[in-house]
Short mmCIF file of C-alpha atoms (C1' of nucleotides) in Angstrom, two decimals:
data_model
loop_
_atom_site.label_atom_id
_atom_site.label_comp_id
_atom_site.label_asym_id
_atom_site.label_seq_id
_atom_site.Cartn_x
_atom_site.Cartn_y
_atom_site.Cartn_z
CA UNK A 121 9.19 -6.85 -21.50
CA UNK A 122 9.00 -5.85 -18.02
CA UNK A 123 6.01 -3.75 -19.12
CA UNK A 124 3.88 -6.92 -20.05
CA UNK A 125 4.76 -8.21 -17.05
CA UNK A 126 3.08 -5.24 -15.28
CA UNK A 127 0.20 -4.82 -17.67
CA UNK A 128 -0.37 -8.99 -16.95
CA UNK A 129 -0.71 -8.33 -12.99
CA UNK A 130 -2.76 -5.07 -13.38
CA UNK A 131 -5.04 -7.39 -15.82
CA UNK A 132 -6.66 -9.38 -12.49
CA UNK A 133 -6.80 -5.91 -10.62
CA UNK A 134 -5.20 -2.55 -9.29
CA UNK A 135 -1.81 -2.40 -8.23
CA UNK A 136 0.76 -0.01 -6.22
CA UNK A 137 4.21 -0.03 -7.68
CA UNK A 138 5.22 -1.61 -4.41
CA UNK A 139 2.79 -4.59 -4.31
CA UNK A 140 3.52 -5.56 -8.25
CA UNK A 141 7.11 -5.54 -6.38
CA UNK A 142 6.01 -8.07 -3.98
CA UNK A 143 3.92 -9.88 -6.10
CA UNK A 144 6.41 -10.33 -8.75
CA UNK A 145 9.08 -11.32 -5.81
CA UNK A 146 6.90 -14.35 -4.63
CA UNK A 147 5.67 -15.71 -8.23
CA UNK A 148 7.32 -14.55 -11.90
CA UNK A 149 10.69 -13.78 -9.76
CA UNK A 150 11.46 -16.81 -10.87
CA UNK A 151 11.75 -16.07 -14.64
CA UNK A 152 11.06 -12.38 -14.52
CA UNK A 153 12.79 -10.00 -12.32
CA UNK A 154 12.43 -6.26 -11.56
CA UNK A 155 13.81 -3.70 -9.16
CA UNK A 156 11.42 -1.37 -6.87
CA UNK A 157 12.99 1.49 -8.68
CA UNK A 158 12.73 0.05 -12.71
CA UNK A 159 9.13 -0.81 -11.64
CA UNK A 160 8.22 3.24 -10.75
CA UNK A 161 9.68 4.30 -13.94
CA UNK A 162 8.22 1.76 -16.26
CA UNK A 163 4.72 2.02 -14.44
CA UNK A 164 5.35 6.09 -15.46
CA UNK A 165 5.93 5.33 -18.99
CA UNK A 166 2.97 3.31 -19.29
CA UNK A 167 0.50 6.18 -17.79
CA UNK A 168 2.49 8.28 -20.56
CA UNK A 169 1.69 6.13 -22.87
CA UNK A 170 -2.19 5.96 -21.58
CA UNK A 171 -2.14 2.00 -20.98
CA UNK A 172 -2.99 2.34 -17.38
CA UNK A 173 -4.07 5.34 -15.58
CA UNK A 174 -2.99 6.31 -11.70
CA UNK A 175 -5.01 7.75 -9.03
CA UNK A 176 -3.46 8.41 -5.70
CA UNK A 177 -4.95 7.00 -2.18
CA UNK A 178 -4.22 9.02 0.36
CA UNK A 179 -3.21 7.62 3.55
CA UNK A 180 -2.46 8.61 7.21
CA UNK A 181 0.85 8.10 9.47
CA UNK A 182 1.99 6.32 5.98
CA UNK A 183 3.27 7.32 2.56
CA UNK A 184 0.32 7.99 0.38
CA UNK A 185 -0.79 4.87 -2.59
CA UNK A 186 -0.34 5.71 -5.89
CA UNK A 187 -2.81 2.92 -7.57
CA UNK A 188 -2.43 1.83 -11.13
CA UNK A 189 -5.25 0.52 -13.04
CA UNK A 190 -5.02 -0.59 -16.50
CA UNK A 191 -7.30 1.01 -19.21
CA UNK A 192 -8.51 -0.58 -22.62
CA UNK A 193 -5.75 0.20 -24.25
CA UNK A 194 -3.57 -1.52 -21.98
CA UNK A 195 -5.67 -4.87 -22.30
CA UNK A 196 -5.59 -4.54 -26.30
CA UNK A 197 -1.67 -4.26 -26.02
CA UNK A 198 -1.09 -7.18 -23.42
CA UNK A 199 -3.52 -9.47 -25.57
CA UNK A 200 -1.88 -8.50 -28.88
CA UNK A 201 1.80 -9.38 -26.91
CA UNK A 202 -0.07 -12.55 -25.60
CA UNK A 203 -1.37 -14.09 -29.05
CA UNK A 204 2.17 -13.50 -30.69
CA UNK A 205 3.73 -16.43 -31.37
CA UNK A 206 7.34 -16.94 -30.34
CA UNK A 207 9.12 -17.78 -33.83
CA UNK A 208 12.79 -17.64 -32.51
CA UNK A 209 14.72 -17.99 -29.46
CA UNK A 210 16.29 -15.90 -27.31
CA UNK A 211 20.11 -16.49 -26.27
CA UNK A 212 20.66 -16.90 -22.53
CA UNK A 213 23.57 -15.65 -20.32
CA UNK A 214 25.19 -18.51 -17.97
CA UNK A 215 28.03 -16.82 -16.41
CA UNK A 216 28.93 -20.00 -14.80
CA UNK A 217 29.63 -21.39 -18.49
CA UNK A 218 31.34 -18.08 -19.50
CA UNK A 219 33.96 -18.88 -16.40
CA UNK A 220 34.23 -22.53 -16.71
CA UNK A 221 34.75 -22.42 -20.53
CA UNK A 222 37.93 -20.48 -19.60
CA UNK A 223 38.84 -22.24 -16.94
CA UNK A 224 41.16 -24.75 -18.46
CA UNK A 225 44.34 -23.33 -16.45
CA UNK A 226 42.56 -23.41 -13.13
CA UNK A 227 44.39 -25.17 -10.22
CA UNK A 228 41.85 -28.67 -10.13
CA UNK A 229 41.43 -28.68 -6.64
CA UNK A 230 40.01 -25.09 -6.21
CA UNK A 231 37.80 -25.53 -9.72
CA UNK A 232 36.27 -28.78 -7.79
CA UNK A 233 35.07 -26.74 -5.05
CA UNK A 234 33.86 -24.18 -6.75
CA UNK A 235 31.55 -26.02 -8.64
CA UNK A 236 30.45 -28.44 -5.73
CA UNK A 237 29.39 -25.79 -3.69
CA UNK A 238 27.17 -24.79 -6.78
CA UNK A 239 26.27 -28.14 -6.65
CA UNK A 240 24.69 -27.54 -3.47
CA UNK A 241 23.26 -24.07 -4.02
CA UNK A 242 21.34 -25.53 -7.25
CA UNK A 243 20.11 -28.56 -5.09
CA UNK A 244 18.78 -26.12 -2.25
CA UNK A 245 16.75 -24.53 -5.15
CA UNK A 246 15.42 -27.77 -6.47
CA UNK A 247 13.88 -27.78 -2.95
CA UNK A 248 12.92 -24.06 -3.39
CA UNK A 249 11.00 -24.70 -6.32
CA UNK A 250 9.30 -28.27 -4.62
CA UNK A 251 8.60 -26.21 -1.23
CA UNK A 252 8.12 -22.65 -1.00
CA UNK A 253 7.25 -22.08 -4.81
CA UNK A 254 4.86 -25.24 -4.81
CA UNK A 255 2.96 -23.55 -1.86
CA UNK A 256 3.05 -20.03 -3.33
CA UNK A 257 1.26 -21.48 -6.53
CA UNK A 258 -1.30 -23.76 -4.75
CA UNK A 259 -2.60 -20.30 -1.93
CA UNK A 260 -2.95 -18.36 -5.07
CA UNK A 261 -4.90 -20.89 -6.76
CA UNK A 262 -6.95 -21.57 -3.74
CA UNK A 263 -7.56 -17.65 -2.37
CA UNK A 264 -8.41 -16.65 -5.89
CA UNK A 265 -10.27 -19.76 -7.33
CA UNK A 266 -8.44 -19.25 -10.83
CA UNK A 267 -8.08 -22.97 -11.58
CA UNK A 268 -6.72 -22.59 -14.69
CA UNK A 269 -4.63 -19.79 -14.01
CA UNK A 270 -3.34 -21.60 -11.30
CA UNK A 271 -1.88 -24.97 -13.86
CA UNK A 272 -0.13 -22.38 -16.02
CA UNK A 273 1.37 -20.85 -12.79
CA UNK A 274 2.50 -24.21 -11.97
CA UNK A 275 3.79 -24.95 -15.16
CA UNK A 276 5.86 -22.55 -14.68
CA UNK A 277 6.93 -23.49 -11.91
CA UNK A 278 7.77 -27.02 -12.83
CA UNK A 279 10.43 -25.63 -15.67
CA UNK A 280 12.22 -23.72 -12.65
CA UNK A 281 11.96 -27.66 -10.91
CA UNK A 282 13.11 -29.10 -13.78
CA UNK A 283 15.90 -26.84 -14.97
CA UNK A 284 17.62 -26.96 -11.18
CA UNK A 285 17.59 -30.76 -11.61
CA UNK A 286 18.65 -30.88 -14.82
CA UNK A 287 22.03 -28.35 -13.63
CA UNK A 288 22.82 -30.16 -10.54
CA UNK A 289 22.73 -33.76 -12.78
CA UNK A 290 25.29 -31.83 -15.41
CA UNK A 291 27.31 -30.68 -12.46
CA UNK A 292 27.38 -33.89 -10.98
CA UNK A 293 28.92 -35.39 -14.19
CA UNK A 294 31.19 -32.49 -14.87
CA UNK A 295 32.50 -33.03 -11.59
CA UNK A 296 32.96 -36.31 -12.25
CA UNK A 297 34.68 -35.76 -15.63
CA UNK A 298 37.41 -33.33 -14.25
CA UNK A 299 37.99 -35.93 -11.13
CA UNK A 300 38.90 -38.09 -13.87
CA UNK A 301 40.74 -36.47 -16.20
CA UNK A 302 42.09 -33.43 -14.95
CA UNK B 145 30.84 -9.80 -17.77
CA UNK B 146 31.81 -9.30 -21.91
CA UNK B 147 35.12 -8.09 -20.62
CA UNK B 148 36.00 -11.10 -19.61
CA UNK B 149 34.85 -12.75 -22.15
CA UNK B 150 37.00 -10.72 -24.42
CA UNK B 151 40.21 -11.40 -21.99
CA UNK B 152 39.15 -14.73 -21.74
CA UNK B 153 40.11 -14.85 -25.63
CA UNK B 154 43.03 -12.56 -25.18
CA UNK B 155 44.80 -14.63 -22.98
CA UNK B 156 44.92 -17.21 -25.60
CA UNK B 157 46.39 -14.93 -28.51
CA UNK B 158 45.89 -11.02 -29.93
CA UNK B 159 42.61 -10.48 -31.90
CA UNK B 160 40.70 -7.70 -33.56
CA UNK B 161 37.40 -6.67 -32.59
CA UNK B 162 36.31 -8.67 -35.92
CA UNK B 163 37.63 -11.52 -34.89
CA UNK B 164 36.81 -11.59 -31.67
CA UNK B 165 33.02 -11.53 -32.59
CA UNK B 166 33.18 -14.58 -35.06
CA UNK B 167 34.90 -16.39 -32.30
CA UNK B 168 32.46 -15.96 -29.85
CA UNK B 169 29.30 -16.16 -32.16
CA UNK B 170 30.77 -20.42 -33.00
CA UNK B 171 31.87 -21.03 -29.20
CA UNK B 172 30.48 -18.97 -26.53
CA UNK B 173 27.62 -17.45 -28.14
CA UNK B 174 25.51 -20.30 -26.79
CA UNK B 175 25.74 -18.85 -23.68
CA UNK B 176 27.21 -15.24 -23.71
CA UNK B 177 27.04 -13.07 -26.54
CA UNK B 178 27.61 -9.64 -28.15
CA UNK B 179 26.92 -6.98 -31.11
CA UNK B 180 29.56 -6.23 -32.98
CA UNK B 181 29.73 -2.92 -31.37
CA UNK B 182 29.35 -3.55 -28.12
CA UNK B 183 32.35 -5.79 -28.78
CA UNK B 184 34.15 -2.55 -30.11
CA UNK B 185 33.47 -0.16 -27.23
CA UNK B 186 34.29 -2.41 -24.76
CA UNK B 187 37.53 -2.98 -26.13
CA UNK B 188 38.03 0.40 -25.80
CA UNK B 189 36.93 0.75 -22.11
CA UNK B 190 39.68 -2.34 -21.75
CA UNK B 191 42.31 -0.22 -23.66
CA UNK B 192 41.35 2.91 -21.49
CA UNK B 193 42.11 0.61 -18.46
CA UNK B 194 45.40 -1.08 -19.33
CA UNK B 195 43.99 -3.98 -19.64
CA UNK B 196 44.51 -4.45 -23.03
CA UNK B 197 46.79 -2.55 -25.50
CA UNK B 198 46.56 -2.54 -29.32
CA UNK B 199 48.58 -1.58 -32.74
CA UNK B 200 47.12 -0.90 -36.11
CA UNK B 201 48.17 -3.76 -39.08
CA UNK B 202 47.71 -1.26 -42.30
CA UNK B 203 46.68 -3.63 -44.94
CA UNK B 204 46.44 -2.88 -48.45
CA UNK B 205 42.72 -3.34 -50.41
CA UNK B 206 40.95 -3.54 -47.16
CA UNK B 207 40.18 -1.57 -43.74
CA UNK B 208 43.12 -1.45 -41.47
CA UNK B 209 42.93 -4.27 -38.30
CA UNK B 210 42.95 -2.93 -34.89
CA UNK B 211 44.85 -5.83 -32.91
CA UNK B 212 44.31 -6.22 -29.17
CA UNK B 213 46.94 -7.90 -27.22
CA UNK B 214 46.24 -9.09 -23.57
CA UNK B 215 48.29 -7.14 -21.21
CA UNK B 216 49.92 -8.52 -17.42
CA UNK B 217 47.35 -6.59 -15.79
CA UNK B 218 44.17 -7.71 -17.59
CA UNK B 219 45.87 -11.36 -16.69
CA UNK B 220 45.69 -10.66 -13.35
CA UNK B 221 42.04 -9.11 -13.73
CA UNK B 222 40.99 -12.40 -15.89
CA UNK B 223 42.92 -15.02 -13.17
CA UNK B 224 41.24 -13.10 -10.29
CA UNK B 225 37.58 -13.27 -11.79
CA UNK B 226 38.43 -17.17 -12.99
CA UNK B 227 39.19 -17.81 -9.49
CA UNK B 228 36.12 -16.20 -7.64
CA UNK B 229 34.01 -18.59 -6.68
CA UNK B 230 29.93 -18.08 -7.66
CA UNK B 231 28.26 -17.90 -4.14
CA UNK B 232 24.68 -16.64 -5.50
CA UNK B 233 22.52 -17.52 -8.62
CA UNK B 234 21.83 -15.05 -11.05
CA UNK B 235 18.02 -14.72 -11.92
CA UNK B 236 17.19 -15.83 -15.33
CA UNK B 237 14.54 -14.20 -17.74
CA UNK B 238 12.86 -16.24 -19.98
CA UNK B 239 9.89 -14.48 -22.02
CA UNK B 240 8.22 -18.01 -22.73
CA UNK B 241 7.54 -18.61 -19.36
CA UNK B 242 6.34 -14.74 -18.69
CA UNK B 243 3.75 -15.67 -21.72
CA UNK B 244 2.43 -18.61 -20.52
CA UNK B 245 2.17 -17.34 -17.20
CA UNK B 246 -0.33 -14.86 -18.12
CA UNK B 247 -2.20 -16.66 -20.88
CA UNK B 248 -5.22 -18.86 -18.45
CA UNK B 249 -7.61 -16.57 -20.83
CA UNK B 250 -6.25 -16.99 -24.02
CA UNK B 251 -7.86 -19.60 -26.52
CA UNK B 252 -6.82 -23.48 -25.61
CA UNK B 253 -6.24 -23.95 -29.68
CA UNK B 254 -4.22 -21.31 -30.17
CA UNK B 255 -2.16 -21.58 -27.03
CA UNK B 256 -1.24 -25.35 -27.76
CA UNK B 257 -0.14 -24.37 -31.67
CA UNK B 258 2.26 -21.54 -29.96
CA UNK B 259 3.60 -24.41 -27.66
CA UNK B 260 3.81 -27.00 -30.08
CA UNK B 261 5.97 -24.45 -32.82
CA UNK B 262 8.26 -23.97 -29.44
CA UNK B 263 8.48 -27.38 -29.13
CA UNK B 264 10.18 -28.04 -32.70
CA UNK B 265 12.21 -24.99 -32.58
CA UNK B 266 13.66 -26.40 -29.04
CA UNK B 267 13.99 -29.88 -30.91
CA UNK B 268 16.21 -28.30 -33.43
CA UNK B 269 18.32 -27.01 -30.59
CA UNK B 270 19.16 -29.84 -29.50
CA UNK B 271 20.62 -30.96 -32.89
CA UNK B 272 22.51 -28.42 -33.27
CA UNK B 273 24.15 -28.81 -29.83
CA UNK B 274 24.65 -32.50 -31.16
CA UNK B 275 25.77 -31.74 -34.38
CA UNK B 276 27.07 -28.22 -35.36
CA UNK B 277 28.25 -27.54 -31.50
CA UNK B 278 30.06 -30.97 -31.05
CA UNK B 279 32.04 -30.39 -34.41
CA UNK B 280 33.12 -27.01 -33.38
CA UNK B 281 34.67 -28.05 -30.02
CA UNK B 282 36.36 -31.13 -31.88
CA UNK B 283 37.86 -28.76 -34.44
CA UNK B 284 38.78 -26.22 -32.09
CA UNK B 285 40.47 -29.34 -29.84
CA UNK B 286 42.26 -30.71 -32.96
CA UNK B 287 43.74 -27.63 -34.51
CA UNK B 288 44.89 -26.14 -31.52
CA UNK B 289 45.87 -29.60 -29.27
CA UNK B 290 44.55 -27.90 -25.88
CA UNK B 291 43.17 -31.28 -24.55
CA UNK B 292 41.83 -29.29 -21.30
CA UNK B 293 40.28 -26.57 -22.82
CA UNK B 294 38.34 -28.95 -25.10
CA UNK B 295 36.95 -30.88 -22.31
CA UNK B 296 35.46 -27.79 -20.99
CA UNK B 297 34.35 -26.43 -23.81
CA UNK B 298 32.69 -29.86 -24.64
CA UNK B 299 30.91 -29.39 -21.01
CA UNK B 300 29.38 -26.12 -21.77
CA UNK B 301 28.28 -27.58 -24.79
CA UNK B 302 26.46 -30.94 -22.91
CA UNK B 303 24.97 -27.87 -20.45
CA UNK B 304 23.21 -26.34 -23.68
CA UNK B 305 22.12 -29.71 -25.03
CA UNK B 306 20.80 -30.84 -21.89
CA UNK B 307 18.79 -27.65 -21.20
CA UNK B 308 16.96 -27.80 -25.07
CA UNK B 309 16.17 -31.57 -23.99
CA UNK B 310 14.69 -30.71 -20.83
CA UNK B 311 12.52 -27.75 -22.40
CA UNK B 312 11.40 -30.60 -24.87
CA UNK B 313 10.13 -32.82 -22.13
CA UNK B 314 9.08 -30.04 -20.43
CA UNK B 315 6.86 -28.69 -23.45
CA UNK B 316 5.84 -32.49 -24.09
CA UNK B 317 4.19 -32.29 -20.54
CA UNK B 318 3.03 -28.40 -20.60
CA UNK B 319 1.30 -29.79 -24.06
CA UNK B 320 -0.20 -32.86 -22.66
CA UNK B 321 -1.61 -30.75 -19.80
CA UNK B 322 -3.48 -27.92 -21.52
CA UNK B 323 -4.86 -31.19 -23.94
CA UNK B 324 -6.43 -32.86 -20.94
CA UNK B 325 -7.49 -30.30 -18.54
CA UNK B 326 -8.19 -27.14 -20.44
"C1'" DG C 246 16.92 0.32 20.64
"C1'" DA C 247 17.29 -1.80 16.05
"C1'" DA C 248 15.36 -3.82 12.23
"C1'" DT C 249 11.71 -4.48 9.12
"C1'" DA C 250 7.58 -3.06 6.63
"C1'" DC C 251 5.28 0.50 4.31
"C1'" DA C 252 5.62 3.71 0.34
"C1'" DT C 253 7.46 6.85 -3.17
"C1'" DG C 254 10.52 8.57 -6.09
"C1'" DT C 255 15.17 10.77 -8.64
"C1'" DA C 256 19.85 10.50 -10.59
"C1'" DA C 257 23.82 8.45 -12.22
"C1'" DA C 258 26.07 4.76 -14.21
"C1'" DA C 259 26.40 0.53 -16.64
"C1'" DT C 260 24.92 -2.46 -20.17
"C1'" DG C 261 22.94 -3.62 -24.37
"C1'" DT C 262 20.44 -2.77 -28.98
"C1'" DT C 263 19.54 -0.48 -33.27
"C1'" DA C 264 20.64 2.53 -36.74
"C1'" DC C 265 23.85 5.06 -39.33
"C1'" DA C 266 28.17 5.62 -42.12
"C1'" DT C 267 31.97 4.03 -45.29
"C1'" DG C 268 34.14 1.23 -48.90
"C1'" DA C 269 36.96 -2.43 -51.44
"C1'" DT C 270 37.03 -7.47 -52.50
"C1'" DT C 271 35.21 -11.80 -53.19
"C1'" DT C 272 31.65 -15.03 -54.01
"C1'" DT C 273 27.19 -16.36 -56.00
"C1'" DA D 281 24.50 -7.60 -60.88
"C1'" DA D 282 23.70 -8.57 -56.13
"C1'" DA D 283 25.07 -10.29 -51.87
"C1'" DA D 284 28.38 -11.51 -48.55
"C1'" DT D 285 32.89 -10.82 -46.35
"C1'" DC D 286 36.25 -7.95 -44.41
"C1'" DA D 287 36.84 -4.11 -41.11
"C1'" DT D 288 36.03 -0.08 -38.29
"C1'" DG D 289 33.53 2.94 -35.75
"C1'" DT D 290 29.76 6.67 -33.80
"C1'" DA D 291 25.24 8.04 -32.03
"C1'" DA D 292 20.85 7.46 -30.26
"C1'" DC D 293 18.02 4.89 -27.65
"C1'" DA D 294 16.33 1.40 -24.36
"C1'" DT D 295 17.00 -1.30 -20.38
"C1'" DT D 296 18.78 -2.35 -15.99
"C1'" DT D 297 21.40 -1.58 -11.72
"C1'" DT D 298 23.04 1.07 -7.91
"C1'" DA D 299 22.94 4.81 -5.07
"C1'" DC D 300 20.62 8.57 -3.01
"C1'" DA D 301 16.75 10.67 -0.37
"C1'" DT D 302 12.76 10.66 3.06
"C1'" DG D 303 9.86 9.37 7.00
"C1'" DT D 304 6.24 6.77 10.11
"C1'" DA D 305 4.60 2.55 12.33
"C1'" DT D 306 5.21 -1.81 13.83
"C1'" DT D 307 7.69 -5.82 15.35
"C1'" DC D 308 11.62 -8.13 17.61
#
DNA sequence: GAATACATGTAAAATGTTACATGATTTT
DNA sequence: AAAATCATGTAACATTTTACATGTATTC
């Protein structure tokens, strides 16, 4: 998956392994994650696999640029992954669930501070998403002039809004509900 | 993380590998699951550990049953873990939003039928938190009487159905979007 | 003077998925 | 007669994380 996520970037133009890094960091971080290291290796299997191609930039008093460039191949395969429907969902991993499902013999006091100060780290993203995302989205869309582009990216980012919301409201009322009847 | 879902289940009573993945495909599946053989090895790490022991039940006409018993150690591990508060979010992957992150070039028809598909398929979700979820939980409550554990059981189950609504109103929106500005 | 940014990579370990292998009993 | 259930496991592969390894230039 991480590959498509690669192949999408290198689709607008030419990447280092270290800028799709910091490009992924500031925008698909959100819902698609990669380390510096995985990044190398899968941008390696792709060239193996002749979906993008590499030419190195050399550079002075700094670590030469290896620059990846995606060939027709590459496009055929992203647009292929692109037009597939999704026909079933994925399961998720909440590890907060997986504790608090088990958490039945937990002293009530300590449980109730655990998940108010998730509370508040869930709220401080709702503002992450409102702020810093918000303005990530909107100087992409206005150095690059990809309007349309820019309302997916958005969408996107409105989910992220929406699903921090959404976890800080069913915190709120599980905290309430173990208040109560704990 | 699956070890503790495994001792999670262990601390309640001994299981077999078998077992233990039926329980957690109709309870905790919705948010942490396993393959069956994952499930196996892991078991075995837990054995190698101390964490766990386990004795062979020959049975006649069918495979032999490999029960695992919780030991005071793997308590401990569990009650430590339980008690460990979550102080950072995890980062989430969702391949939906990856998609429609990269898909400003794609046709507007085809893009809306993918979305709208998602949309019912989300819908669904939500019914089966509702329905299928709910009845599990009150099942598991009545048969076994453990009032507490039910109530947070029931809460992971309100976190799922309250997730597949929000994608639904989220989808309703991403929908209504792409209709009017694409 | 210390930390961060720039820039690349390898190696080991952990985690997770898919495929293979076996075989009786029960249900459809 | 075919499919599902019960029951265990190994092996290969893919993915992901963590640690190791290096070195200059710029910023605080």
């Amino acid at each position: 998956m991480l590959k498509y996520a690669l192949l999408g970037f290198l689709n607008y133009q030419p990447y280092t392994g270290y800028e799709l890094k910091q490009t992924m960091d500031v925008s698909t971080a959100n819902f698609w994650h990669a380390k510096q290291s995985q990044i190398y290796m899968t941008l390696k299997k792709l060239e193996a696999g002749n979906l993008v191609t590499s030419e190195i930039e050399p550079q002075e008093g700094r670590p030469n640029r290896r620059v990846y460039t995606i060939t027709q191949a590459g496009r055929s395969d992203l647009q292929s992954w692109l037009s597939k429907p999704i026909t079933q969902l994925e399961p998720h991993k909440e590890t907060l669930l997986l504790q608090l499902f088990f958490s039945a013999r937990q002293d009530k006091a300590t449980l109730l501070t655990q998940l108010r100060l998730l509370r508040d780290l869930h709220q401080q993203q709702v503002k992450h998403y409102k702020i810093e995302t918000k303005a990530v989205v909107q100087d992409f869309a206005a150095s690059t002039g990809l309007g349309k582009d820019a309302l997916l990216w958005d969408a996107t980012r409105r989910f992220g809004e929406q699903f921090e919301a959404m976890t800080v409201r069913w915190l709120d009322e599980t905290i309430a509900m173990i208040e109560e009847t704990f």
